[in-house]
Amino acid sequence: MCGIMGYVGPQDAGPILVDGLRRLEYRGYDSAGIAVTNGSIHVRKAQGKIVNLEALLKREPLSGSVGIGHTRWATHGAPSDANAHPHTDPTGEFVVVHNGIIENYQSLKDQLAAAGAVFTSETDTEVLAHIIAREYDGDLVEAVRSTVAVCEGAYAMVVMSKKEPGKIVAVRKISPLVVGLGDGETYLASDIPAVLHRTRDFMIIEDDEMVIVTSEGATVKTIEGTEIDREVLHIDWDSARAEKGGYDHFMLKEIYEQPSVVTETLAGRLDEDGTVWLEDVAFDDDYVRSLDRVWITACGTAFHAGLIGQEIFRRVLRLPSNVEYAHELRYADPIIGPNELTIAISQSGETADTLAAARQAGESGSRMLAITNVVGSTLSRYADDVLYTRAGPEISVASTKAYMAMLIAQYLLALRLGSARGTVDKELATRIAHGLHRMPAAIEKTLAAEPDTIRAAEEIKDADDVYFIGRGLDYAIAMEGSLKLKEISYLHSEAMPAGELKHGTLALITDGVPVIVILTQRSVYDKTISAVQEVKARGGKIIAVAYDTDEEIAKHADTVLRIPDMPDLLAPVAAVVPLQLLAYHVARMRGHDIDQPRNLAKSVTVE
Ligand code: AGP
């Protein structure tokens, strides 16, 4: 996830681009850059936040009335001046910024290198600039079109050339792109808020479309070249809402970003037959076969993602796996050996407890794999191997999309380990891959049922206590649902395995006490229904999360939140979504500061 800007018009492009990038900084902030044309192309870029770019522009100013800009969230190559966008071809005549991932960039890069190309960065973006320059034969649009034809992935790219001044060509393949229409000037951006203070008239570019931007406006075409009559959308959001992309809170925006987070986290890593490619994971099959155990360590929501990982590794790999809270593991004097892989999970990669536990595992001789969202974070630098989630910056303290990406990362890891150990055969790998590729659509469908979660939120918003139950993977989801609810709604909630209820907590179930049950695991369905009946017998109110094909549950539950039917192993990916929405709506109804709940911080860098 990165931020893209473009400008064509009578004004100096530089300040407009930088201003837009500042408003897009939430999309990424490890480096930023701009390029403008005035006869030739001039590029300025700097590692770090946009203030660094501004300082550079003060020292080395540039001017020109056509330009493109970018704020980066690293995916290929560490955050650095060299890897910052924009990137040019070797002649400096073509310049590109891009958001997303070119999945086959390595093979494209190898082909170019074999033909003599020399690269100055580790990015997939620079490969685009090289290809466009090679394809150019007097028509920038055609050159971009031919480039798109050889690139696989989910991305948006924006291209400018000194050979065709006064024009920007952009393409959207999944990653967002909008055009802002001014009076004699036109803007391009990843998101409406970047230029909403300059214009209220927008064209939304859809997937597989191309747009040619000049000062006179924008022409939208399919990638193949058919012109599209795109209606102009007039936006009347206020500025606070605009910053959140039209959502009332970052949390809701981030919940809705989850389908594309799944797409991005899978991009270039999972073939249809379940073969997995993990770019920063270096261990070989012999090492994987030698493993006796997997440890997973993390805190909070990342720990809950680890609970899912533990269950998947046990079930799919038949490999002993233990998830431990990092703050417990670091003082538990655990017996971790060299034949044991430790996986540390952390969105920020800066959580003090997780760092300490990871170090301790490393010192015990265990290889350490980090699952983190932040390229260059302390955890990623310490780890032997890194599996980056590609959720983009998460602003809301309550984690949602980062959790989602952690789940997807662990499915990928299970496939990678399972194929090496021979516990995942081709048929199972293909089934899991197929299911994962269908997950963005399944999440979309679950999000469409948001009105049901609003009704359920009405039912529990005044409760004193809420209980979450489930078995196996459903228990792991119950834990996350409970944490989400308590951290933003300040309602007391507790999660437990469904079978545990009768061992004590049942004493607290009286008339109207809400119990949220997750019911996606068919092998233990009847067992969980028994717990539901125990609750009903005491007057408890049942809210169930269940497949849309599950007719039985309607006989037992007061309210059912539906998810699409899918393999049970993958169900956590969809089942968490109604619980995130439920927590969000309860907190909203109770009037809380959703994005910054009391007493909490986004990154806990102290013990
Ligand atoms: C969850 O919504 C919280 N933000 C919190 O539990 C968080 O997951 C935990 O502090 C760990 O953070 P990390 O993933 O950055 O390590």
Short mmCIF file of C-alpha atoms in Angstrom, two decimals, residues 31 45 70 72 74-88 96 98 102 105-106 109 119-130:
data_model
loop_
_atom_site.label_atom_id
_atom_site.label_comp_id
_atom_site.label_asym_id
_atom_site.label_seq_id
_atom_site.Cartn_x
_atom_site.Cartn_y
_atom_site.Cartn_z
CA SER A 31 10.15 7.21 1.76
CA LYS A 45 13.28 11.48 -3.43
CA HIS A 70 4.70 8.79 -4.34
CA ARG A 72 6.05 4.45 -0.10
CA ALA A 74 8.06 -0.91 1.19
CA THR A 75 7.31 -4.29 -0.36
CA HIS A 76 10.34 -4.95 -2.60
CA GLY A 77 13.57 -3.67 -1.15
CA ALA A 78 14.23 -1.90 2.13
CA PRO A 79 13.20 1.71 2.73
CA SER A 80 16.04 3.77 1.21
CA ASP A 81 16.71 6.73 -1.09
CA ALA A 82 17.48 4.33 -3.94
CA ASN A 83 14.29 2.31 -3.53
CA ALA A 84 12.08 5.39 -3.12
CA HIS A 85 9.84 6.23 -6.07
CA PRO A 86 9.75 7.71 -8.73
CA HIS A 87 11.95 5.43 -10.82
CA THR A 88 13.24 6.23 -14.29
CA VAL A 96 7.08 5.73 -13.06
CA HIS A 98 3.49 2.52 -8.63
CA ILE A 102 4.33 -6.79 -9.91
CA TYR A 105 8.95 -8.76 -11.64
CA GLN A 106 11.88 -11.08 -10.90
CA LYS A 109 14.09 -8.25 -14.32
CA PHE A 119 19.25 -1.45 -12.19
CA THR A 120 19.79 1.12 -9.49
CA SER A 121 17.17 -0.15 -7.03
CA GLU A 122 15.71 -3.40 -5.71
CA THR A 123 12.17 -2.43 -6.67
CA ASP A 124 9.70 -3.95 -9.06
CA THR A 125 8.84 -0.40 -10.14
CA GLU A 126 12.17 0.24 -11.83
CA VAL A 127 11.51 -2.82 -13.98
CA LEU A 128 8.35 -1.09 -15.26
CA ALA A 129 10.31 2.01 -16.28
CA HIS A 130 12.76 -0.14 -18.24
#
